[in-house]
């Protein structure tokens, strides 16, 4: 629409607008008349632009330009003339094709620059002259380094260089004295410079998904940190003490090689989320975890744990507890777990449980419960007291039945009982009116309760690999809707007799 756009940009429709919004209009070429606009915001994201005309440099009042999600491979040097420009968005283009113009460094008013997702392998050193810059996103490129001169970006508050190929961070980052957020995750870093600990205002540090072999002991001096992410650094065997990080709210030390948790963890009273999953050498959790009374999410997946400490009952604000993929037995889950009355998600799958702790009946706030792939032989009747449950997964156990109280779970949406030894179902399951997905495959069922005909909200009922006669196999093969309709239609006669093939044979009342 190049020709039409050229004339439109000349017209009063756009010429005097403060915001010119041309997003998602399939524009493949920007006409030179763009230079006549008097706008403060020029929005051209999600088009098919390949180049930007040099007349872009004539936008004397523009403060925000958004060229993201195009196919732009060239930025004209005239862009450096935009003395009023404060925010420039160039993400998701093809800027690797030609070197970025050094004139970008002339944008003295620029506070926000986004160059992410452009396959860039080099950046002009002149970007270090952007003395007003507060936000710089160069993530999702192919950078192995960035100019040391970037340390002169003294006003930088947010720096995102994730998803690149950085092998190290220069000590010059100590110049970022105003930095609050640093994301260098998903790189090839093997160490962090000690100078990183001089960033006294840093609140968020994400160095996850690297190859860190060590982190500075001085990490404990970064007292402004509220979010520390060290996850998935497999070579890392030691995390220094964190006792001084009293403002920390989120901590992830997932998938490391640590044999014990960092000292002082119990002093982090503001902690809300703690992710310790996939540390198989850890094996136990220290008792001082009991002091983390503000904790809402605790992930202990895959730690070869054999014991849950009784002190876990003190975590009264906990909402999410993941204990999957450990070596827990019913004897080593303390009754104190019943004190977690605010818990919304409890995950116990892939352990050695032969029974469920009856104390779960006190977890009235529970929405999601999972205990698949254990050795459960029965489900306690108390399960029916968890009337707020929306999802339950008890697949891969040795269950032969489920209690009638199961029908009290009136808010249950997803129920997974596959791969058990269930031979009979209670006639109370018509109480599961909210259920949309029910998996009973790979069991020993010969009959479905006639009450299943009342579950008209079911969209998926999987009863495959059962020796069913009610309903007969040809009906089962036709799927959920046919099964429900058949049960409803044949209920009256079916209760009087028995099914043989497709027919109902009369019997005594």
Short mmCIF file of C-alpha atoms in Angstrom, two decimals:
data_model
loop_
_atom_site.label_atom_id
_atom_site.label_comp_id
_atom_site.label_asym_id
_atom_site.label_seq_id
_atom_site.Cartn_x
_atom_site.Cartn_y
_atom_site.Cartn_z
CA UNK A 1 0.00 0.00 0.00
CA UNK A 2 3.01 2.25 -0.61
CA UNK A 3 1.34 4.74 -3.02
CA UNK A 4 -1.80 5.15 -0.99
CA UNK A 5 0.20 5.52 2.22
CA UNK A 6 2.32 8.27 0.70
CA UNK A 7 -0.69 10.43 -0.03
CA UNK A 8 -2.33 9.59 3.28
CA UNK A 9 0.72 10.69 5.24
CA UNK A 10 0.51 14.06 3.49
CA UNK A 11 -3.13 14.48 4.40
CA UNK A 12 -4.48 16.07 7.56
CA UNK A 13 -5.56 12.58 8.65
CA UNK A 14 -2.01 11.85 9.81
CA UNK A 15 0.07 14.96 9.34
CA UNK A 16 -0.83 16.66 12.61
CA UNK A 17 -1.53 13.63 14.77
CA UNK A 18 0.57 13.16 17.89
CA UNK A 19 0.22 9.37 17.57
CA UNK A 20 0.44 7.76 14.14
CA UNK A 21 -0.57 4.13 14.55
CA UNK A 22 0.14 1.99 11.47
CA UNK A 23 0.55 -1.38 13.17
CA UNK A 24 -0.51 -4.60 11.43
CA UNK A 25 -1.33 -2.93 8.10
CA UNK A 26 0.83 -5.11 5.79
CA UNK A 27 3.01 -2.12 4.89
CA UNK A 28 6.05 -3.23 2.89
CA UNK A 29 7.50 0.20 2.11
CA UNK A 30 7.55 3.46 4.02
CA UNK A 31 7.29 6.48 1.68
CA UNK A 32 9.58 9.55 1.99
CA UNK A 33 6.55 11.60 3.06
CA UNK A 34 6.94 10.05 6.52
CA UNK A 35 9.44 12.83 7.17
CA UNK A 36 6.67 15.46 7.09
CA UNK A 37 4.85 14.01 10.11
CA UNK A 38 4.62 16.08 13.28
CA UNK A 39 3.86 13.09 15.54
CA UNK A 40 5.36 12.24 18.92
CA UNK A 41 4.76 8.53 18.44
CA UNK A 42 5.23 6.52 15.24
CA UNK A 43 4.03 2.94 15.58
CA UNK A 44 4.83 0.58 12.70
CA UNK A 45 5.25 -2.82 14.35
CA UNK A 46 4.07 -6.06 12.74
CA UNK A 47 4.36 -5.01 9.10
CA UNK A 48 6.57 -6.16 6.22
CA UNK A 49 9.09 -3.33 6.10
CA UNK A 50 12.57 -4.16 4.84
CA UNK A 51 14.18 -0.72 4.88
CA UNK A 52 13.61 2.64 6.53
CA UNK A 53 13.81 5.77 4.33
CA UNK A 54 16.44 8.37 5.17
CA UNK A 55 13.62 10.92 5.60
CA UNK A 56 12.99 9.33 9.00
CA UNK A 57 15.62 11.76 10.23
CA UNK A 58 13.28 14.70 9.61
CA UNK A 59 10.81 13.77 12.37
CA UNK A 60 11.54 16.80 14.50
CA UNK A 61 9.09 16.04 17.31
CA UNK A 62 9.08 12.26 17.56
CA UNK A 63 9.71 10.69 20.97
CA UNK A 64 8.76 7.05 20.39
CA UNK A 65 9.36 4.90 17.30
CA UNK A 66 8.31 1.26 17.13
CA UNK A 67 9.65 -0.76 14.18
CA UNK A 68 9.49 -4.13 15.94
CA UNK A 69 8.38 -7.33 14.18
CA UNK A 70 9.21 -6.36 10.60
CA UNK A 71 11.93 -7.57 8.26
CA UNK A 72 14.13 -4.48 8.47
CA UNK A 73 17.76 -5.09 7.50
CA UNK A 74 19.05 -1.52 7.32
CA UNK A 75 18.89 1.52 9.60
CA UNK A 76 19.81 4.77 7.78
CA UNK A 77 22.45 7.00 9.46
CA UNK A 78 19.95 9.88 9.34
CA UNK A 79 18.24 8.32 12.34
CA UNK A 80 20.94 9.91 14.45
CA UNK A 81 19.34 13.32 13.80
CA UNK A 82 16.30 12.55 15.98
CA UNK A 83 17.28 14.72 18.93
CA UNK A 84 13.88 14.31 20.62
CA UNK A 85 13.71 10.51 20.37
CA UNK A 86 13.37 8.81 23.76
CA UNK A 87 12.33 5.25 22.91
CA UNK A 88 13.34 3.13 19.91
CA UNK A 89 12.02 -0.41 19.39
CA UNK A 90 13.74 -2.50 16.70
CA UNK A 91 13.24 -6.04 18.01
CA UNK A 92 12.42 -9.03 15.80
CA UNK A 93 13.93 -7.75 12.57
CA UNK A 94 16.92 -8.78 10.45
CA UNK A 95 19.47 -6.19 11.48
CA UNK A 96 22.31 -8.69 11.17
CA UNK A 97 22.29 -8.11 7.43
CA UNK A 98 24.22 -4.84 7.54
CA UNK A 99 26.23 -3.31 10.41
CA UNK A 100 24.23 -1.06 12.70
CA UNK A 101 24.87 2.60 11.98
CA UNK A 102 27.19 4.21 14.58
CA UNK A 103 24.89 7.25 14.39
CA UNK A 104 22.61 5.49 16.85
CA UNK A 105 25.06 6.81 19.42
CA UNK A 106 23.97 10.38 18.61
CA UNK A 107 20.50 9.90 20.11
CA UNK A 108 21.27 11.93 23.24
CA UNK A 109 17.67 11.84 24.55
CA UNK A 110 17.24 8.08 24.13
CA UNK A 111 16.26 6.33 27.36
CA UNK A 112 15.04 2.98 25.94
CA UNK A 113 16.56 0.86 23.16
CA UNK A 114 15.38 -2.60 22.14
CA UNK A 115 17.53 -4.52 19.63
CA UNK A 116 16.49 -8.03 20.68
CA UNK A 117 15.96 -10.95 18.30
CA UNK A 118 17.98 -9.68 15.33
CA UNK A 119 20.75 -12.31 15.05
CA UNK A 120 23.29 -9.59 15.78
CA UNK A 121 26.89 -10.70 16.39
CA UNK A 122 28.34 -7.23 16.89
CA UNK A 123 27.31 -3.86 18.31
CA UNK A 124 28.76 -0.45 17.52
CA UNK A 125 30.91 0.98 20.32
CA UNK A 126 29.15 4.30 19.74
CA UNK A 127 26.13 3.01 21.67
CA UNK A 128 28.20 3.76 24.77
CA UNK A 129 27.56 7.47 24.08
CA UNK A 130 23.84 7.11 24.86
CA UNK A 131 24.30 8.92 28.14
CA UNK A 132 20.55 9.11 28.92
CA UNK A 133 19.94 5.39 28.28
CA UNK A 134 18.09 3.63 31.10
CA UNK A 135 16.88 0.43 29.37
CA UNK A 136 18.88 -1.68 26.93
CA UNK A 137 17.62 -4.99 25.54
CA UNK A 138 20.04 -6.89 23.29
CA UNK A 139 18.69 -10.36 24.13
CA UNK A 140 18.16 -13.24 21.71
CA UNK A 141 21.06 -12.43 19.40
CA UNK A 142 24.40 -14.09 18.65
CA UNK A 143 26.69 -11.85 20.68
CA UNK A 144 29.84 -13.34 22.19
CA UNK A 145 30.66 -10.04 23.87
CA UNK A 146 29.69 -6.39 23.98
CA UNK A 147 31.98 -3.34 23.93
CA UNK A 148 33.80 -2.63 27.20
CA UNK A 149 32.82 0.99 26.71
CA UNK A 150 29.24 0.05 27.61
CA UNK A 151 30.43 0.47 31.18
CA UNK A 152 30.04 4.23 30.57
CA UNK A 153 26.24 3.90 30.38
CA UNK A 154 26.05 5.34 33.86
CA UNK A 155 22.26 5.84 33.84
CA UNK A 156 21.43 2.28 32.83
CA UNK A 157 18.75 0.73 35.05
CA UNK A 158 17.78 -2.40 33.07
CA UNK A 159 20.15 -4.52 30.97
CA UNK A 160 18.95 -7.67 29.20
CA UNK A 161 21.54 -9.69 27.32
CA UNK A 162 19.94 -13.12 27.74
CA UNK A 163 19.94 -15.75 24.99
CA UNK A 164 23.30 -14.91 23.48
CA UNK A 165 26.71 -16.60 23.55
CA UNK A 166 28.53 -14.48 26.14
CA UNK A 167 31.48 -16.28 27.70
CA UNK A 168 32.25 -13.59 30.25
CA UNK A 169 31.07 -10.26 31.64
CA UNK A 170 33.56 -7.37 31.70
CA UNK A 171 34.46 -5.81 35.04
CA UNK A 172 33.51 -2.47 33.53
CA UNK A 173 29.87 -3.18 34.37
CA UNK A 174 30.73 -1.74 37.79
CA UNK A 175 30.02 1.62 36.12
CA UNK A 176 26.30 0.77 36.04
CA UNK A 177 25.78 2.27 39.47
CA UNK A 178 22.04 2.79 38.89
CA UNK A 179 21.36 -0.70 37.53
CA UNK A 180 18.32 -2.42 39.04
CA UNK A 181 17.79 -5.42 36.73
CA UNK A 182 20.48 -7.57 35.10
CA UNK A 183 19.54 -10.56 32.94
CA UNK A 184 22.38 -12.55 31.39
CA UNK A 185 20.64 -15.93 31.45
CA UNK A 186 21.03 -18.47 28.64
CA UNK A 187 24.63 -17.67 27.75
CA UNK A 188 27.96 -19.49 28.11
CA UNK A 189 29.23 -17.78 31.25
CA UNK A 190 31.62 -19.80 33.42
CA UNK A 191 32.16 -17.14 36.10
CA UNK A 192 30.91 -13.75 37.25
CA UNK A 193 33.29 -10.83 37.82
CA UNK A 194 33.66 -9.68 41.42
CA UNK A 195 32.68 -6.20 40.21
CA UNK A 196 29.09 -7.38 39.82
CA UNK A 197 28.81 -7.14 43.59
CA UNK A 198 29.42 -3.37 43.40
CA UNK A 199 25.99 -2.86 41.81
CA UNK A 200 24.46 -1.69 45.04
CA UNK A 201 20.98 -0.91 43.66
CA UNK A 202 20.55 -4.21 41.83
CA UNK A 203 17.25 -5.84 42.76
CA UNK A 204 17.01 -8.57 40.08
CA UNK A 205 19.92 -10.77 39.02
CA UNK A 206 19.29 -13.61 36.55
CA UNK A 207 22.31 -15.72 35.60
CA UNK A 208 20.39 -18.95 35.01
CA UNK A 209 21.10 -21.40 32.19
CA UNK A 210 24.84 -20.79 31.97
CA UNK A 211 27.92 -22.85 32.83
CA UNK A 212 28.93 -21.10 36.02
CA UNK A 213 31.56 -22.92 38.04
CA UNK A 214 31.52 -20.40 40.85
CA UNK A 215 29.87 -17.20 42.01
CA UNK A 216 31.61 -14.48 44.06
CA UNK A 217 31.55 -14.78 47.84
CA UNK A 218 30.71 -11.06 47.83
CA UNK A 219 27.27 -11.97 46.52
CA UNK A 220 26.14 -11.74 50.14
CA UNK A 221 26.82 -7.98 50.08
CA UNK A 222 24.16 -7.29 47.41
CA UNK A 223 21.58 -6.34 50.01
CA UNK A 224 19.12 -4.75 47.53
CA UNK A 225 18.46 -8.06 45.77
CA UNK A 226 14.83 -9.18 45.75
CA UNK A 227 15.10 -11.77 42.95
CA UNK A 228 18.14 -14.05 42.54
CA UNK A 229 18.12 -16.70 39.81
CA UNK A 230 21.06 -19.13 39.63
CA UNK A 231 19.17 -22.08 38.13
CA UNK A 232 20.56 -24.60 35.66
CA UNK A 233 24.28 -24.07 36.10
CA UNK A 234 25.22 -27.77 36.31
CA UNK A 235 28.91 -27.26 37.20
CA UNK A 236 28.08 -25.06 40.21
CA UNK A 237 28.77 -26.97 43.44
CA UNK A 238 28.62 -24.16 45.97
CA UNK A 239 26.45 -21.13 46.67
CA UNK A 240 27.88 -18.65 49.20
CA UNK A 241 25.96 -17.62 52.29
CA UNK A 242 22.95 -15.44 51.66
CA UNK A 243 22.12 -14.34 55.21
CA UNK A 244 22.53 -10.63 54.43
CA UNK A 245 20.02 -10.66 51.57
CA UNK A 246 17.12 -9.85 53.86
CA UNK A 247 14.99 -8.33 51.07
CA UNK A 248 15.13 -11.42 48.88
CA UNK A 249 11.68 -12.57 47.74
CA UNK A 250 12.54 -15.08 45.00
CA UNK A 251 15.45 -17.51 44.97
CA UNK A 252 16.11 -20.21 42.38
CA UNK A 253 19.02 -22.61 42.86
CA UNK A 254 17.55 -25.32 40.63
CA UNK A 255 19.68 -27.94 38.86
CA UNK A 256 23.08 -27.33 40.42
CA UNK A 257 25.49 -29.78 42.04
CA UNK A 258 25.16 -28.51 45.60
CA UNK A 259 25.26 -30.98 48.49
CA UNK A 260 23.80 -28.52 51.01
CA UNK A 261 21.79 -25.33 50.92
CA UNK A 262 23.54 -21.97 51.34
CA UNK A 263 24.11 -20.85 54.89
CA UNK A 264 21.70 -18.29 56.28
CA UNK A 265 18.76 -19.44 54.18
CA UNK A 266 16.56 -19.51 57.26
CA UNK A 267 17.18 -15.79 57.83
CA UNK A 268 15.52 -14.78 54.55
CA UNK A 269 12.19 -14.03 56.16
CA UNK A 270 10.83 -12.10 53.16
CA UNK A 271 11.24 -15.06 50.80
CA UNK A 272 8.06 -15.86 48.84
CA UNK A 273 9.35 -18.34 46.23
CA UNK A 274 12.11 -20.92 46.76
CA UNK A 275 13.10 -23.23 43.90
CA UNK A 276 15.53 -26.01 44.88
CA UNK A 277 14.46 -28.65 42.35
CA UNK A 278 16.82 -31.07 40.62
CA UNK A 279 19.67 -31.13 43.12
CA UNK A 280 19.93 -34.91 43.53
CA UNK A 281 22.95 -34.69 45.85
CA UNK A 282 21.05 -32.53 48.32
CA UNK A 283 18.93 -35.35 49.81
CA UNK A 284 17.59 -33.35 52.77
CA UNK A 285 16.21 -29.97 53.68
CA UNK A 286 17.52 -28.18 56.79
CA UNK A 287 15.13 -27.61 59.68
CA UNK A 288 15.64 -23.84 59.67
CA UNK A 289 13.40 -23.71 56.62
CA UNK A 290 10.66 -23.44 59.25
CA UNK A 291 11.45 -19.75 59.72
CA UNK A 292 10.43 -18.86 56.16
CA UNK A 293 6.89 -18.08 57.23
CA UNK A 294 6.13 -15.86 54.21
CA UNK A 295 6.98 -18.60 51.73
CA UNK A 296 4.20 -19.23 49.19
CA UNK A 297 5.93 -21.53 46.70
CA UNK A 298 8.41 -24.30 47.53
CA UNK A 299 9.78 -26.55 44.78
CA UNK A 300 11.67 -29.63 46.03
CA UNK A 301 11.26 -31.77 42.89
CA UNK A 302 13.99 -34.33 42.18
CA UNK A 303 16.22 -34.10 45.26
CA UNK A 304 16.34 -37.76 46.37
CA UNK A 305 14.68 -36.67 49.62
CA UNK A 306 13.62 -39.43 52.02
CA UNK A 307 12.26 -37.23 54.80
CA UNK A 308 10.04 -34.16 54.94
CA UNK A 309 10.95 -32.26 58.12
CA UNK A 310 8.16 -31.72 60.64
CA UNK A 311 8.98 -28.03 60.61
CA UNK A 312 7.33 -27.73 57.21
CA UNK A 313 4.08 -27.31 59.11
CA UNK A 314 5.24 -23.81 60.11
CA UNK A 315 4.98 -22.59 56.50
CA UNK A 316 1.39 -21.54 56.98
CA UNK A 317 1.33 -19.23 53.95
CA UNK A 318 2.51 -21.91 51.54
CA UNK A 319 0.32 -22.24 48.44
CA UNK A 320 2.41 -24.45 46.14
CA UNK A 321 4.43 -27.46 47.34
CA UNK A 322 6.21 -29.72 44.86
CA UNK A 323 7.66 -32.93 46.33
CA UNK A 324 7.68 -34.98 43.12
CA UNK A 325 10.51 -37.29 42.07
CA UNK A 326 11.90 -38.04 45.51
CA UNK A 327 12.07 -41.18 47.68
CA UNK A 328 9.35 -40.35 50.17
CA UNK A 329 7.37 -43.02 52.01
CA UNK A 330 4.17 -42.44 53.95
CA UNK A 331 6.09 -42.86 57.22
CA UNK A 332 8.35 -39.93 56.39
CA UNK A 333 5.63 -37.39 55.59
CA UNK A 334 4.84 -35.83 58.97
CA UNK A 335 1.32 -35.18 60.19
CA UNK A 336 2.31 -31.51 60.45
CA UNK A 337 1.79 -31.26 56.70
CA UNK A 338 -1.89 -30.91 57.56
CA UNK A 339 -1.16 -27.44 58.95
CA UNK A 340 -0.65 -26.12 55.42
CA UNK A 341 -4.25 -24.95 55.25
CA UNK A 342 -3.56 -22.35 52.53
CA UNK A 343 -2.04 -24.85 50.13
CA UNK A 344 -3.55 -24.71 46.62
CA UNK A 345 -1.25 -27.15 44.82
CA UNK A 346 0.29 -30.31 46.31
CA UNK A 347 2.42 -32.52 44.06
CA UNK A 348 3.58 -35.92 45.36
CA UNK A 349 4.09 -37.92 42.16
CA UNK A 350 6.97 -40.35 41.59
CA UNK A 351 7.69 -41.29 45.16
CA UNK A 352 7.29 -44.53 47.18
CA UNK A 353 3.92 -43.85 48.77
CA UNK A 354 1.64 -46.81 49.54
CA UNK A 355 -0.97 -44.51 51.10
CA UNK A 356 -1.87 -40.84 51.25
CA UNK A 357 -1.51 -38.85 54.46
CA UNK A 358 -5.02 -38.49 55.91
CA UNK A 359 -4.08 -34.98 57.07
CA UNK A 360 -4.61 -33.69 53.54
CA UNK A 361 -8.31 -33.47 54.47
CA UNK A 362 -7.51 -30.25 56.34
CA UNK A 363 -6.20 -28.60 53.16
CA UNK A 364 -9.55 -27.10 52.25
CA UNK A 365 -7.97 -24.53 49.88
CA UNK A 366 -6.41 -27.25 47.69
CA UNK A 367 -7.13 -26.85 43.96
CA UNK A 368 -4.66 -29.28 42.41
CA UNK A 369 -3.50 -32.60 43.84
CA UNK A 370 -1.13 -35.02 42.17
CA UNK A 371 0.19 -38.35 43.47
CA UNK A 372 0.75 -40.33 40.29
CA UNK A 373 3.32 -43.09 39.85
CA UNK A 374 3.48 -44.23 43.45
CA UNK A 375 2.33 -47.51 44.99
CA UNK A 376 -1.03 -46.35 46.33
CA UNK A 377 -3.45 -49.14 47.07
CA UNK A 378 -6.35 -47.03 48.28
CA UNK A 379 -7.64 -43.48 48.50
CA UNK A 380 -8.78 -42.25 51.93
CA UNK A 381 -12.45 -41.32 52.26
CA UNK A 382 -11.27 -37.91 53.50
CA UNK A 383 -10.44 -36.99 49.91
CA UNK A 384 -14.11 -36.08 49.54
CA UNK A 385 -13.62 -33.19 51.96
CA UNK A 386 -11.45 -31.34 49.42
CA UNK A 387 -14.48 -29.92 47.67
CA UNK A 388 -12.51 -27.12 46.01
CA UNK A 389 -10.32 -29.49 43.97
CA UNK A 390 -10.30 -28.76 40.24
CA UNK A 391 -7.59 -31.24 39.18
CA UNK A 392 -6.52 -34.60 40.56
CA UNK A 393 -4.01 -37.08 39.17
CA UNK A 394 -3.69 -40.51 40.80
CA UNK A 395 -2.57 -42.39 37.69
CA UNK A 396 0.06 -45.11 37.70
CA UNK A 397 -0.73 -46.62 41.09
CA UNK A 398 -2.28 -49.85 42.37
CA UNK A 399 -5.75 -48.57 43.20
CA UNK A 400 -8.55 -51.14 43.01
CA UNK A 401 -11.35 -48.70 43.88
CA UNK A 402 -12.10 -45.13 44.84
CA UNK A 403 -14.30 -44.11 47.77
CA UNK A 404 -17.93 -42.96 47.31
CA UNK A 405 -16.90 -39.59 48.80
CA UNK A 406 -15.08 -38.93 45.52
CA UNK A 407 -18.45 -37.81 44.18
CA UNK A 408 -18.35 -34.80 46.53
CA UNK A 409 -15.67 -33.15 44.38
CA UNK A 410 -18.22 -30.95 42.65
CA UNK A 411 -15.65 -28.49 41.25
CA UNK A 412 -13.36 -31.14 39.75
CA UNK A 413 -12.56 -30.37 36.10
CA UNK A 414 -9.78 -32.86 35.30
CA UNK A 415 -9.57 -36.34 36.82
CA UNK A 416 -6.79 -38.76 35.88
CA UNK A 417 -7.06 -42.32 37.25
CA UNK A 418 -5.45 -44.19 34.37
CA UNK A 419 -3.08 -47.15 34.76
CA UNK A 420 -4.44 -48.51 38.01
CA UNK A 421 -6.30 -51.74 38.88
CA UNK A 422 -9.73 -50.22 39.42
CA UNK A 423 -12.43 -52.85 38.91
CA UNK A 424 -15.46 -50.94 40.15
CA UNK A 425 -16.57 -47.32 40.45
CA UNK A 426 -19.01 -45.90 43.02
CA UNK A 427 -22.45 -44.74 41.86
CA UNK A 428 -21.81 -41.29 43.36
CA UNK A 429 -19.68 -39.96 40.51
CA UNK A 430 -22.63 -38.12 38.95
CA UNK A 431 -21.70 -35.46 41.50
CA UNK A 432 -18.73 -34.50 39.30
CA UNK A 433 -20.84 -32.05 37.32
CA UNK A 434 -17.90 -29.72 36.47
CA UNK A 435 -15.70 -32.49 35.08
CA UNK A 436 -14.66 -32.11 31.43
CA UNK A 437 -11.85 -34.68 31.24
CA UNK A 438 -11.93 -38.09 32.95
CA UNK A 439 -9.22 -40.64 32.19
CA UNK A 440 -9.98 -44.20 33.33
CA UNK A 441 -7.94 -46.01 30.69
CA UNK A 442 -5.79 -49.04 31.49
CA UNK A 443 -7.82 -50.31 34.43
CA UNK A 444 -9.91 -53.43 35.15
CA UNK A 445 -13.41 -51.98 34.69
CA UNK A 446 -16.13 -54.18 33.31
CA UNK A 447 -18.95 -51.68 33.82
CA UNK A 448 -19.30 -47.93 33.97
CA UNK A 449 -21.86 -46.65 36.48
CA UNK A 450 -25.14 -45.67 34.83
CA UNK A 451 -24.78 -42.37 36.67
CA UNK A 452 -22.05 -41.41 34.17
CA UNK A 453 -24.91 -40.60 31.83
CA UNK A 454 -25.51 -37.48 33.93
CA UNK A 455 -22.00 -36.12 33.23
CA UNK A 456 -23.02 -34.24 30.11
CA UNK A 457 -20.17 -31.74 30.53
CA UNK A 458 -17.55 -34.39 29.75
CA UNK A 459 -15.65 -33.66 26.54
CA UNK A 460 -13.08 -36.42 27.03
CA UNK A 461 -13.89 -39.74 28.69
CA UNK A 462 -11.08 -42.20 28.09
CA UNK A 463 -11.99 -45.76 29.06
CA UNK A 464 -9.69 -47.54 26.62
CA UNK A 465 -7.94 -50.76 27.62
CA UNK A 466 -10.64 -51.90 30.03
CA UNK A 467 -12.63 -55.17 29.68
CA UNK A 468 -15.91 -53.23 29.49
CA UNK A 469 -19.27 -54.79 28.79
CA UNK A 470 -21.26 -51.73 29.92
CA UNK A 471 -21.14 -49.93 27.61
CA UNK A 472 -20.19 -52.47 24.95
CA UNK A 473 -17.00 -52.00 22.94
CA UNK A 474 -18.62 -50.74 19.69
CA UNK A 475 -20.14 -47.88 21.70
CA UNK A 476 -16.83 -47.16 23.47
CA UNK A 477 -15.07 -46.97 20.11
CA UNK A 478 -17.34 -44.12 19.02
CA UNK A 479 -16.12 -41.83 21.76
CA UNK A 480 -17.25 -39.74 24.69
CA UNK A 481 -20.51 -38.30 23.42
CA UNK A 482 -21.80 -41.67 22.26
CA UNK A 483 -20.85 -43.33 25.57
CA UNK A 484 -22.72 -40.71 27.61
CA UNK A 485 -25.78 -40.86 25.37
CA UNK A 486 -25.83 -44.68 25.48
CA UNK A 487 -25.65 -44.77 29.27
CA UNK A 488 -28.43 -42.21 29.55
CA UNK A 489 -30.65 -43.94 27.01
CA UNK A 490 -30.22 -47.46 28.40
CA UNK A 491 -30.07 -46.68 32.12
CA UNK A 492 -33.66 -47.63 32.95
CA UNK A 493 -33.56 -50.99 31.19
CA UNK A 494 -29.97 -51.59 32.06
CA UNK A 495 -30.65 -51.49 35.78
CA UNK A 496 -33.11 -54.34 35.27
CA UNK A 497 -30.88 -56.63 33.33
CA UNK A 498 -27.48 -57.09 31.84
CA UNK A 499 -25.67 -56.20 28.68
CA UNK A 500 -24.82 -58.83 26.15
CA UNK A 501 -23.20 -57.48 23.03
CA UNK A 502 -25.27 -54.45 22.04
CA UNK A 503 -28.52 -55.56 23.58
CA UNK A 504 -30.11 -55.30 27.00
CA UNK A 505 -31.43 -58.58 28.30
CA UNK A 506 -34.35 -58.35 30.72
CA UNK A 507 -33.86 -59.53 34.26
CA UNK A 508 -35.56 -59.52 37.61
CA UNK A 509 -36.17 -56.16 39.29
#
